[in-house]
């Protein structure tokens, strides 16, 4: 059952008691309700509902007050982080106050609900940070959790990590980037820990291994130094029928410190027989099952973070998504800079200073009417990721990839151009996952030809999409190959 009822405060409460594809349903648009109440007495079912209907990732429920049944209080574990209250009666005075406080504060700071679906880790982080601002929970404190990926986790982040919302590497980059930009501030150092360099999980098993063969079946014993004859050998060589007797001079050993001592430990490999003083410590990751030298582990500082006042403003602003993406990637540049760069390269080429080709790839999205769609931050992000060694830019509803194919040894550049085209096609296939029904994503590439006098035409042509793209992919294409975005 799903209905909308008014409460005494005049707020419209969306009431539901079972899983429902709310974001996809045309029957309950976002503007029809202000509050959500999940009226289900089962912990597990309520969790299942919350995986989709929550004030962070659900586009329709974004930042709206959310309540669950009073009987579930204290039983929801990590989900408690996204629940504003436990109540069955939406007219209870505390409930009315909570609802009004949240809605009025969101209005005050200008946080509105209508948003696009969450498509990437970074988009999700912005959404989650907005939610935290909306609930005035702007201090982010890592907690130790034996079941959590990185040992120290911020509980609300971890809840969504477990739901597959983001990658750990993106998580660390996000905190670093937000701190560098002054949007977050580390207020207290918690600990420096070492994570698996492959998967960034913290659950490692430390194993002592033979430095020669790497096996871990190693026995350890003490070394005995006999003062009288200066013999230094492992303890077992002294063992004669329960007595300690020197294997070299055959005297019985009596008092430690007087006639002998035990200066060190020695390890012997049961596999190859090698004896050694320092075993090599390796870390076996219980998550990805890879073995690493301890020196290779990834150090990671955990801090308490606070969202700064400037951070709150920028994060709430609707343009934040774009800023964040572009600043995440070193290879993203302003369109004006890309144009100057292309002009410079073109002049160099025609002056004979560069042997090779100057290419510009263009990617754009068309809707079902054949109109170009505004650039999506996630699209730029993806292109930046697929072309880490190229300059990427965006303007005119087009995402650009600049490329100079140098012909250093006088070789043919044809093969490199084909590689560029293949990479553009691969990017389109991945980006198709970002499309909405009826949309098509296209690319074409321009190769600089002619002479000095054609540079302006080349640059002018960059503003326009090509009527005959070199390749395209559609929304249906993305749906036919789930996982195409995982490349
Ligand atoms: Zn060995
Ligand atoms: Zn001796
Ligand atoms: Zn690992």
CSV table of C-alpha atoms and ligand atoms in Angstrom, one decimal:
chain,number,residue,atom,x,y,z
A,1,UNK,CA,0.0,0.0,0.0
A,2,UNK,CA,1.2,3.5,-0.8
A,3,UNK,CA,-0.8,6.7,-0.1
A,4,UNK,CA,-0.3,10.3,0.6
A,5,UNK,CA,-2.0,11.8,3.8
A,6,UNK,CA,-1.9,15.2,5.3
A,7,UNK,CA,-0.7,15.7,8.8
A,8,UNK,CA,-1.8,18.4,11.3
A,9,UNK,CA,1.1,20.6,10.2
A,10,UNK,CA,-0.4,20.6,6.7
A,11,UNK,CA,2.5,18.5,5.3
A,12,UNK,CA,1.9,15.7,2.9
A,13,UNK,CA,3.2,12.4,4.2
A,14,UNK,CA,3.9,9.6,1.7
A,15,UNK,CA,3.0,6.4,3.6
A,16,UNK,CA,4.2,3.1,2.3
A,17,UNK,CA,4.5,-0.4,3.9
A,18,UNK,CA,6.3,-2.5,1.3
A,19,UNK,CA,9.0,-2.2,-1.3
A,20,UNK,CA,8.0,0.1,-4.2
A,21,UNK,CA,10.0,1.5,-7.2
A,22,UNK,CA,9.2,5.1,-6.2
A,23,UNK,CA,11.8,6.8,-8.3
A,24,UNK,CA,10.6,5.1,-11.4
A,25,UNK,CA,6.9,5.4,-10.7
A,26,UNK,CA,5.0,8.1,-12.7
A,27,UNK,CA,2.2,8.1,-10.1
A,28,UNK,CA,4.0,9.8,-7.2
A,29,UNK,CA,6.0,12.7,-8.5
A,30,UNK,CA,8.4,14.4,-6.2
A,31,UNK,CA,6.3,17.6,-5.7
A,32,UNK,CA,3.3,15.6,-4.3
A,33,UNK,CA,4.8,14.8,-0.9
A,34,UNK,CA,7.0,16.4,1.8
A,35,UNK,CA,7.7,13.6,4.2
A,36,UNK,CA,8.1,9.8,4.0
A,37,UNK,CA,6.8,7.3,6.5
A,38,UNK,CA,7.8,3.6,6.1
A,39,UNK,CA,5.1,1.7,8.1
A,40,UNK,CA,6.5,-1.8,8.2
A,41,UNK,CA,7.3,-3.7,11.4
A,42,UNK,CA,10.0,-5.9,10.0
A,43,UNK,CA,13.6,-4.8,10.3
A,44,UNK,CA,14.7,-6.7,7.2
A,45,UNK,CA,11.9,-5.5,5.0
A,46,UNK,CA,12.3,-1.9,6.2
A,47,UNK,CA,16.0,-2.1,5.4
A,48,UNK,CA,15.2,-3.4,1.9
A,49,UNK,CA,12.8,-0.5,1.4
A,50,UNK,CA,15.4,2.0,2.7
A,51,UNK,CA,18.0,0.7,0.2
A,52,UNK,CA,16.0,2.6,-2.5
A,53,UNK,CA,13.7,5.0,-0.6
A,54,UNK,CA,16.0,7.1,1.5
A,55,UNK,CA,16.7,10.9,1.8
A,56,UNK,CA,20.2,10.5,0.1
A,57,UNK,CA,20.1,8.4,-3.1
A,58,UNK,CA,16.4,8.5,-4.0
A,59,UNK,CA,15.8,11.4,-6.3
A,60,UNK,CA,12.2,11.9,-5.1
A,61,UNK,CA,12.9,11.6,-1.4
A,62,UNK,CA,16.1,13.7,-1.4
A,63,UNK,CA,16.6,15.5,1.9
A,64,UNK,CA,13.0,15.0,2.9
A,65,UNK,CA,12.2,14.0,6.5
A,66,UNK,CA,11.9,10.2,6.8
A,67,UNK,CA,10.4,8.1,9.5
A,68,UNK,CA,10.0,4.4,10.2
A,69,UNK,CA,7.8,2.4,12.6
A,70,UNK,CA,8.1,3.1,16.3
A,71,UNK,CA,8.7,-0.6,17.0
A,72,UNK,CA,12.0,-0.5,15.0
A,73,UNK,CA,13.7,1.9,17.3
A,74,UNK,CA,17.1,0.7,18.3
A,75,UNK,CA,17.0,-2.2,15.8
A,76,UNK,CA,18.0,-0.6,12.5
A,77,UNK,CA,21.8,-0.6,12.9
A,78,UNK,CA,23.6,1.5,10.4
A,79,UNK,CA,20.3,2.5,8.8
A,80,UNK,CA,19.6,4.7,11.8
A,81,UNK,CA,21.9,7.2,10.2
A,82,UNK,CA,19.3,8.0,7.5
A,83,UNK,CA,16.2,7.9,9.7
A,84,UNK,CA,14.9,11.1,11.3
A,85,UNK,CA,12.6,9.4,13.7
A,86,UNK,CA,10.7,6.3,14.8
A,87,UNK,CA,7.0,7.0,14.9
A,88,UNK,CA,3.6,5.7,13.6
A,89,UNK,CA,1.7,8.9,14.3
A,90,UNK,CA,2.7,11.8,12.0
A,91,UNK,CA,0.7,14.2,14.3
A,92,UNK,CA,2.8,13.5,17.4
A,93,UNK,CA,4.2,16.8,18.7
A,94,UNK,CA,7.9,15.7,18.4
A,95,UNK,CA,7.3,14.4,14.9
A,96,UNK,CA,5.6,17.6,13.8
A,97,UNK,CA,8.6,19.6,15.2
A,98,UNK,CA,11.2,17.4,13.6
A,99,UNK,CA,9.4,17.7,10.2
A,100,UNK,CA,9.1,21.5,10.4
A,101,UNK,CA,12.7,21.9,11.5
A,102,UNK,CA,14.1,19.9,8.6
A,103,UNK,CA,11.8,21.4,5.9
A,104,UNK,CA,12.3,25.0,7.2
A,105,UNK,CA,16.1,24.6,7.4
A,106,UNK,CA,16.2,23.1,3.9
A,107,UNK,CA,14.2,26.0,2.5
A,108,UNK,CA,16.4,28.5,4.4
A,109,UNK,CA,19.6,27.1,2.9
A,110,UNK,CA,18.0,26.5,-0.5
A,111,UNK,CA,18.3,22.8,-0.7
A,112,UNK,CA,15.6,21.4,-3.0
A,113,UNK,CA,14.7,17.8,-3.8
A,114,UNK,CA,14.5,17.4,-7.5
A,115,UNK,CA,17.7,15.9,-8.7
A,116,UNK,CA,19.0,13.5,-11.3
A,117,UNK,CA,19.7,9.9,-10.5
A,118,UNK,CA,23.0,9.3,-8.8
A,119,UNK,CA,25.4,8.0,-11.5
A,120,UNK,CA,28.9,8.2,-10.0
A,121,UNK,CA,30.7,8.1,-6.7
A,122,UNK,CA,31.4,11.8,-6.7
A,123,UNK,CA,27.8,12.7,-7.4
A,124,UNK,CA,26.9,10.4,-4.6
A,125,UNK,CA,29.3,12.1,-2.2
A,126,UNK,CA,27.9,15.5,-3.0
A,127,UNK,CA,24.4,14.2,-2.4
A,128,UNK,CA,25.4,12.6,0.9
A,129,UNK,CA,27.2,15.8,2.1
A,130,UNK,CA,24.2,17.9,1.2
A,131,UNK,CA,22.1,15.5,3.3
A,132,UNK,CA,24.5,15.8,6.2
A,133,UNK,CA,24.3,19.6,5.9
A,134,UNK,CA,20.5,19.4,5.8
A,135,UNK,CA,20.6,17.5,9.1
A,136,UNK,CA,23.3,19.7,10.6
A,137,UNK,CA,25.6,16.7,11.0
A,138,UNK,CA,28.7,18.5,9.6
A,139,UNK,CA,31.3,16.8,11.8
A,140,UNK,CA,32.5,13.6,10.2
A,141,UNK,CA,34.1,11.3,12.7
A,142,UNK,CA,35.6,7.9,11.8
A,143,UNK,CA,34.7,5.0,14.1
A,144,UNK,CA,36.4,1.7,14.5
A,145,UNK,CA,34.3,-1.1,13.0
A,146,UNK,CA,35.5,-4.7,12.8
A,147,UNK,CA,33.2,-5.4,10.0
A,148,UNK,CA,34.0,-2.3,7.9
A,149,UNK,CA,36.2,-2.2,4.8
A,150,UNK,CA,38.8,0.2,6.0
A,151,UNK,CA,38.6,-0.5,9.8
A,152,UNK,CA,37.9,3.2,10.5
A,153,UNK,CA,34.8,4.4,8.8
A,154,UNK,CA,32.3,7.2,9.0
A,155,UNK,CA,29.1,5.2,9.7
A,156,UNK,CA,26.8,6.9,7.2
A,157,UNK,CA,29.4,6.6,4.4
A,158,UNK,CA,29.9,3.0,5.3
A,159,UNK,CA,26.2,2.3,5.1
A,160,UNK,CA,26.2,3.4,1.4
A,161,UNK,CA,29.6,1.7,0.7
A,162,UNK,CA,28.0,-1.6,1.6
A,163,UNK,CA,25.1,-0.7,-0.8
A,164,UNK,CA,27.7,-0.4,-3.6
A,165,UNK,CA,27.5,3.4,-4.0
A,166,UNK,CA,31.2,4.1,-4.3
A,167,UNK,CA,34.7,2.8,-4.6
A,168,UNK,CA,37.1,3.2,-1.8
A,169,UNK,CA,39.7,5.0,-4.0
A,170,UNK,CA,37.1,7.6,-4.9
A,171,UNK,CA,36.3,8.0,-1.2
A,172,UNK,CA,39.8,8.9,-0.2
A,173,UNK,CA,40.2,11.2,-3.3
A,174,UNK,CA,37.0,13.0,-2.3
A,175,UNK,CA,38.1,13.8,1.2
A,176,UNK,CA,41.5,14.9,-0.1
A,177,UNK,CA,40.0,17.1,-2.8
A,178,UNK,CA,37.4,18.6,-0.5
A,179,UNK,CA,40.1,19.4,2.1
A,180,UNK,CA,42.4,21.0,-0.6
A,181,UNK,CA,39.6,23.2,-1.7
A,182,UNK,CA,38.8,24.3,1.8
A,183,UNK,CA,35.3,22.7,1.8
A,184,UNK,CA,36.3,20.2,4.5
A,185,UNK,CA,38.8,20.8,7.3
A,186,UNK,CA,40.6,18.1,9.3
A,187,UNK,CA,39.9,19.1,12.9
A,188,UNK,CA,41.6,16.2,14.7
A,189,UNK,CA,44.0,13.5,13.8
A,190,UNK,CA,42.7,10.0,14.7
A,191,UNK,CA,45.3,7.5,13.4
A,192,UNK,CA,47.6,6.6,10.5
A,193,UNK,CA,46.9,3.1,9.3
A,194,UNK,CA,48.2,0.9,6.5
A,195,UNK,CA,45.8,-0.5,3.9
A,196,UNK,CA,46.1,-3.1,1.2
A,197,UNK,CA,47.5,-1.2,-1.8
A,198,UNK,CA,45.4,-3.2,-4.2
A,199,UNK,CA,41.9,-2.9,-2.7
A,200,UNK,CA,42.4,-0.4,0.2
A,201,UNK,CA,40.8,-2.7,2.7
A,202,UNK,CA,42.3,-2.8,6.2
A,203,UNK,CA,41.9,-6.5,7.1
A,204,UNK,CA,45.4,-7.8,6.6
A,205,UNK,CA,47.1,-10.9,8.0
A,206,UNK,CA,50.8,-10.5,8.8
A,207,UNK,CA,52.9,-13.5,7.9
A,208,UNK,CA,56.6,-14.1,8.6
A,209,UNK,CA,58.3,-15.7,5.6
A,210,UNK,CA,61.7,-17.0,4.5
A,211,UNK,CA,63.5,-14.3,2.7
A,212,UNK,CA,64.9,-16.9,0.3
A,213,UNK,CA,61.8,-18.9,-0.8
A,214,UNK,CA,58.9,-16.8,0.6
A,215,UNK,CA,57.3,-19.7,2.4
A,216,UNK,CA,55.9,-19.2,5.8
A,217,UNK,CA,56.6,-22.5,7.4
A,218,UNK,CA,59.4,-21.3,9.6
A,219,UNK,CA,60.7,-22.6,13.0
A,220,UNK,CA,62.3,-20.3,15.4
A,221,UNK,CA,64.8,-21.0,18.1
A,222,UNK,CA,67.4,-19.2,20.2
A,223,UNK,CA,71.1,-19.1,19.5
A,224,UNK,CA,73.5,-20.0,22.3
A,225,UNK,CA,76.8,-18.4,22.7
A,226,UNK,CA,79.3,-20.5,24.7
A,227,UNK,CA,81.8,-18.1,26.3
A,228,UNK,CA,84.6,-20.6,26.9
A,229,UNK,CA,85.0,-21.6,23.3
A,230,UNK,CA,83.0,-18.8,21.5
A,231,UNK,CA,80.7,-21.3,19.8
A,232,UNK,CA,77.5,-19.7,18.5
A,233,UNK,CA,75.0,-22.1,17.1
A,234,UNK,CA,71.2,-22.8,17.4
A,235,UNK,CA,70.0,-24.2,20.7
A,236,UNK,CA,69.1,-27.7,19.3
A,237,UNK,CA,72.9,-28.3,18.6
A,238,UNK,CA,73.5,-28.0,22.3
A,239,UNK,CA,70.8,-30.5,23.3
A,240,UNK,CA,72.1,-33.8,24.5
A,241,UNK,CA,69.6,-35.9,26.3
A,242,UNK,CA,67.9,-33.0,28.0
A,243,UNK,CA,71.1,-31.4,29.0
A,244,UNK,CA,72.8,-28.4,27.3
A,245,UNK,CA,76.3,-29.4,26.2
A,246,UNK,CA,78.5,-27.4,23.8
A,247,UNK,CA,78.7,-29.1,20.4
A,248,UNK,CA,82.2,-27.8,19.9
A,249,UNK,CA,84.1,-28.2,23.2
A,250,UNK,CA,81.6,-30.7,24.8
A,251,UNK,CA,81.4,-28.9,28.2
A,252,UNK,CA,78.1,-28.9,30.0
A,253,UNK,CA,76.5,-25.5,30.2
A,254,UNK,CA,75.5,-24.4,33.7
A,255,UNK,CA,74.5,-20.8,34.3
A,256,UNK,CA,73.1,-18.4,31.8
A,257,UNK,CA,75.1,-15.1,32.0
A,258,UNK,CA,78.0,-16.9,33.6
A,259,UNK,CA,79.2,-19.4,31.0
A,260,UNK,CA,76.8,-18.8,28.2
A,261,UNK,CA,74.0,-16.5,26.9
A,262,UNK,CA,71.3,-16.4,24.3
A,263,UNK,CA,72.1,-13.4,22.1
A,264,UNK,CA,69.5,-13.8,19.3
A,265,UNK,CA,66.7,-15.7,17.7
A,266,UNK,CA,67.4,-17.6,14.5
A,267,UNK,CA,64.8,-18.8,12.0
A,268,UNK,CA,65.0,-21.9,9.9
A,269,UNK,CA,62.8,-22.4,6.8
A,270,UNK,CA,61.1,-25.8,6.8
A,271,UNK,CA,60.8,-25.6,3.1
A,272,UNK,CA,64.3,-24.7,1.8
A,273,UNK,CA,66.4,-25.1,5.0
A,274,UNK,CA,67.6,-21.5,4.8
A,275,UNK,CA,68.5,-20.0,8.2
A,276,UNK,CA,68.2,-16.3,8.8
A,277,UNK,CA,68.0,-13.7,11.5
A,278,UNK,CA,65.3,-11.4,10.0
A,279,UNK,CA,62.3,-13.0,8.5
A,280,UNK,CA,60.4,-11.0,5.8
A,281,UNK,CA,57.0,-9.8,7.0
A,282,UNK,CA,54.3,-10.0,4.3
A,283,UNK,CA,50.7,-8.8,4.5
A,284,UNK,CA,48.0,-11.1,3.2
A,285,UNK,CA,44.8,-9.2,2.3
A,286,UNK,CA,41.7,-11.0,3.5
A,287,UNK,CA,39.6,-9.1,1.0
A,288,UNK,CA,41.5,-9.3,-2.4
A,289,UNK,CA,43.7,-12.3,-1.2
A,290,UNK,CA,46.8,-10.6,-2.6
A,291,UNK,CA,50.2,-10.7,-0.7
A,292,UNK,CA,52.2,-7.6,-0.3
A,293,UNK,CA,55.5,-6.6,1.3
A,294,UNK,CA,54.8,-4.5,4.3
A,295,UNK,CA,56.8,-1.6,2.7
A,296,UNK,CA,54.2,-1.6,-0.1
A,297,UNK,CA,51.2,-1.0,2.1
A,298,UNK,CA,49.3,2.2,1.5
A,299,UNK,CA,49.5,4.6,4.4
A,300,UNK,CA,46.3,6.4,5.2
A,301,UNK,CA,45.6,9.1,7.7
A,302,UNK,CA,42.2,9.1,9.4
A,303,UNK,CA,40.9,12.5,10.7
A,304,UNK,CA,37.8,14.0,12.1
A,305,UNK,CA,36.5,16.3,9.3
A,306,UNK,CA,34.2,19.3,9.5
A,307,UNK,CA,32.4,20.8,6.6
A,308,UNK,CA,33.5,24.5,6.6
A,309,UNK,CA,31.1,27.4,6.2
A,310,UNK,CA,32.4,28.0,2.7
A,311,UNK,CA,32.1,24.3,2.0
A,312,UNK,CA,28.4,24.4,3.1
A,313,UNK,CA,27.7,27.1,0.6
A,314,UNK,CA,29.6,25.6,-2.3
A,315,UNK,CA,28.2,22.1,-1.7
A,316,UNK,CA,24.6,23.3,-1.7
A,317,UNK,CA,25.1,25.3,-4.9
A,318,UNK,CA,23.7,23.5,-7.9
A,319,UNK,CA,27.0,24.0,-9.9
A,320,UNK,CA,29.1,22.0,-7.4
A,321,UNK,CA,28.9,18.8,-9.3
A,322,UNK,CA,30.7,20.3,-12.3
A,323,UNK,CA,33.4,22.0,-10.2
A,324,UNK,CA,34.1,18.9,-8.3
A,325,UNK,CA,34.5,16.7,-11.3
A,326,UNK,CA,36.7,19.0,-13.2
A,327,UNK,CA,39.0,19.7,-10.3
A,328,UNK,CA,39.4,16.0,-9.6
A,329,UNK,CA,41.2,15.4,-12.9
A,330,UNK,CA,44.5,17.0,-13.8
A,331,UNK,CA,43.9,16.6,-17.5
A,332,UNK,CA,40.7,18.8,-17.5
A,333,UNK,CA,41.3,22.3,-18.8
A,334,UNK,CA,39.2,25.3,-19.6
A,335,UNK,CA,37.8,25.5,-23.1
A,336,UNK,CA,39.7,28.7,-23.8
A,337,UNK,CA,42.9,27.0,-22.8
A,338,UNK,CA,42.2,24.1,-25.0
A,339,UNK,CA,41.6,26.4,-28.0
A,340,UNK,CA,44.9,28.3,-27.3
A,341,UNK,CA,46.7,25.0,-27.1
A,342,UNK,CA,45.3,23.7,-30.4
A,343,UNK,CA,46.2,27.0,-32.0
A,344,UNK,CA,49.7,26.8,-30.7
A,345,UNK,CA,50.1,23.2,-31.8
A,346,UNK,CA,48.7,24.0,-35.2
A,347,UNK,CA,51.1,26.9,-35.7
A,348,UNK,CA,54.0,24.7,-34.6
A,349,UNK,CA,53.0,22.0,-37.0
A,350,UNK,CA,52.7,24.3,-40.0
A,351,UNK,CA,56.0,26.0,-39.0
A,352,UNK,CA,57.6,22.5,-39.2
A,353,UNK,CA,58.4,22.3,-35.5
A,354,UNK,CA,56.2,19.4,-34.9
A,355,UNK,CA,56.1,16.3,-37.0
A,356,UNK,CA,52.8,14.5,-36.6
A,357,UNK,CA,49.1,15.1,-36.3
A,358,UNK,CA,46.9,17.3,-34.2
A,359,UNK,CA,43.5,15.7,-33.5
A,360,UNK,CA,40.4,16.9,-31.6
A,361,UNK,CA,37.8,14.4,-30.6
A,362,UNK,CA,34.3,15.6,-29.9
A,363,UNK,CA,31.6,13.8,-27.9
A,364,UNK,CA,28.0,14.9,-27.6
A,365,UNK,CA,24.6,13.6,-26.6
A,366,UNK,CA,21.5,14.0,-28.7
A,367,UNK,CA,17.9,13.6,-27.4
A,368,UNK,CA,15.2,11.9,-29.3
A,369,UNK,CA,14.5,15.1,-31.3
A,370,UNK,CA,18.1,15.3,-32.4
A,371,UNK,CA,18.9,18.3,-30.1
A,372,UNK,CA,22.2,18.4,-28.3
A,373,UNK,CA,22.0,17.9,-24.5
A,374,UNK,CA,23.9,19.9,-21.9
A,375,UNK,CA,27.2,18.3,-20.8
A,376,UNK,CA,26.9,16.0,-17.8
A,377,UNK,CA,29.6,16.1,-15.1
A,378,UNK,CA,29.8,12.3,-15.1
A,379,UNK,CA,30.4,12.3,-18.8
A,380,UNK,CA,33.4,14.6,-18.4
A,381,UNK,CA,34.6,12.5,-15.5
A,382,UNK,CA,34.5,9.4,-17.7
A,383,UNK,CA,36.3,11.0,-20.6
A,384,UNK,CA,39.0,12.3,-18.2
A,385,UNK,CA,39.4,8.8,-16.9
A,386,UNK,CA,39.6,7.2,-20.4
A,387,UNK,CA,42.1,9.7,-21.7
A,388,UNK,CA,44.4,10.3,-18.8
A,389,UNK,CA,47.2,11.5,-21.1
A,390,UNK,CA,45.1,13.9,-23.1
A,391,UNK,CA,43.7,17.3,-22.4
A,392,UNK,CA,39.9,17.1,-21.9
A,393,UNK,CA,37.6,20.1,-22.0
A,394,UNK,CA,33.9,20.9,-22.4
A,395,UNK,CA,31.8,23.7,-23.9
A,396,UNK,CA,29.1,24.1,-26.5
A,397,UNK,CA,27.4,20.9,-25.2
A,398,UNK,CA,30.5,19.1,-26.4
A,399,UNK,CA,33.2,17.3,-24.5
A,400,UNK,CA,36.6,17.6,-26.2
A,401,UNK,CA,39.7,15.4,-26.2
A,402,UNK,CA,42.8,17.0,-27.6
A,403,UNK,CA,45.5,14.8,-29.0
A,404,UNK,CA,48.9,15.4,-30.6
A,405,UNK,CA,50.2,12.3,-32.4
A,406,UNK,CA,53.9,12.9,-32.7
A,407,UNK,CA,55.8,11.3,-35.5
A,408,UNK,CA,59.1,11.3,-33.8
A,409,UNK,CA,60.9,8.6,-35.8
A,410,UNK,CA,59.3,9.5,-39.1
A,411,UNK,CA,56.9,6.6,-38.7
A,412,UNK,CA,53.4,6.5,-40.0
A,413,UNK,CA,50.9,8.0,-37.5
A,414,UNK,CA,48.0,6.0,-39.0
A,415,UNK,CA,48.1,3.3,-36.4
A,416,UNK,CA,48.0,5.9,-33.5
A,417,UNK,CA,45.0,7.6,-35.1
A,418,UNK,CA,43.2,4.2,-35.3
A,419,UNK,CA,44.0,3.7,-31.6
A,420,UNK,CA,42.6,7.1,-30.8
A,421,UNK,CA,39.4,6.2,-32.7
A,422,UNK,CA,39.1,2.9,-30.9
A,423,UNK,CA,39.5,4.6,-27.6
A,424,UNK,CA,36.8,7.1,-28.5
A,425,UNK,CA,34.4,4.3,-29.4
A,426,UNK,CA,35.2,2.5,-26.2
A,427,UNK,CA,34.5,5.7,-24.2
A,428,UNK,CA,31.1,6.0,-26.0
A,429,UNK,CA,30.2,2.4,-25.1
A,430,UNK,CA,31.0,3.2,-21.4
A,431,UNK,CA,29.2,6.6,-21.5
A,432,UNK,CA,26.1,5.0,-22.9
A,433,UNK,CA,25.3,4.0,-19.4
A,434,UNK,CA,24.8,7.6,-18.5
A,435,UNK,CA,22.1,8.1,-21.2
A,436,UNK,CA,18.4,8.4,-20.6
A,437,UNK,CA,15.7,6.8,-22.8
A,438,UNK,CA,15.8,8.1,-26.4
A,439,UNK,CA,19.3,9.6,-26.2
A,440,UNK,CA,22.2,8.9,-28.4
A,441,UNK,CA,25.9,9.6,-27.7
A,442,UNK,CA,28.1,10.4,-30.6
A,443,UNK,CA,31.7,11.2,-31.4
A,444,UNK,CA,33.6,12.6,-34.3
A,445,UNK,CA,37.2,13.6,-34.6
A,446,UNK,CA,38.9,16.4,-36.5
A,447,UNK,CA,42.4,16.1,-37.9
A,448,UNK,CA,44.3,19.3,-38.6
A,449,UNK,CA,45.1,19.6,-42.3
A,450,UNK,CA,45.9,22.4,-44.8
A,451,UNK,CA,48.2,25.2,-43.9
A,452,UNK,CA,48.6,28.3,-41.6
A,453,UNK,CA,45.5,30.0,-43.2
A,454,UNK,CA,43.1,27.1,-42.3
A,455,UNK,CA,43.8,27.2,-38.5
A,456,UNK,CA,40.9,29.6,-37.8
A,457,UNK,CA,38.5,27.4,-39.7
A,458,UNK,CA,39.7,24.4,-37.8
A,459,UNK,CA,39.1,26.2,-34.5
A,460,UNK,CA,35.7,27.5,-35.6
A,461,UNK,CA,34.7,24.0,-36.6
A,462,UNK,CA,35.4,22.8,-33.0
A,463,UNK,CA,32.2,24.6,-31.9
A,464,UNK,CA,30.0,22.4,-33.9
A,465,UNK,CA,28.9,18.8,-33.8
A,466,UNK,CA,29.3,16.7,-37.0
A,467,UNK,CA,26.2,15.7,-38.9
A,468,UNK,CA,28.0,12.4,-39.6
A,469,UNK,CA,29.5,11.1,-36.4
A,470,UNK,CA,32.3,8.5,-36.6
A,471,UNK,CA,30.4,6.3,-34.1
A,472,UNK,CA,27.5,6.4,-31.7
A,473,UNK,CA,25.8,4.5,-28.9
A,474,UNK,CA,22.2,4.6,-27.7
A,475,UNK,CA,20.4,4.2,-24.4
A,476,UNK,CA,19.2,0.8,-25.6
A,477,UNK,CA,22.7,-0.2,-26.3
A,478,UNK,CA,23.7,0.5,-22.7
A,479,UNK,CA,20.7,-1.4,-21.4
A,480,UNK,CA,21.5,-4.4,-23.7
A,481,UNK,CA,25.0,-4.7,-22.2
A,482,UNK,CA,24.7,-4.1,-18.4
A,483,UNK,CA,28.1,-3.5,-16.8
A,484,UNK,CA,29.4,-1.6,-19.8
A,485,UNK,CA,30.3,1.2,-17.4
A,486,UNK,CA,32.5,-1.0,-15.4
A,487,UNK,CA,35.4,-1.0,-17.8
B,1,LIG,ZN1,62.8,-21.0,2.5
B,2,LIG,ZN1,82.1,-24.7,23.9
B,3,LIG,ZN1,43.4,-6.2,-0.8
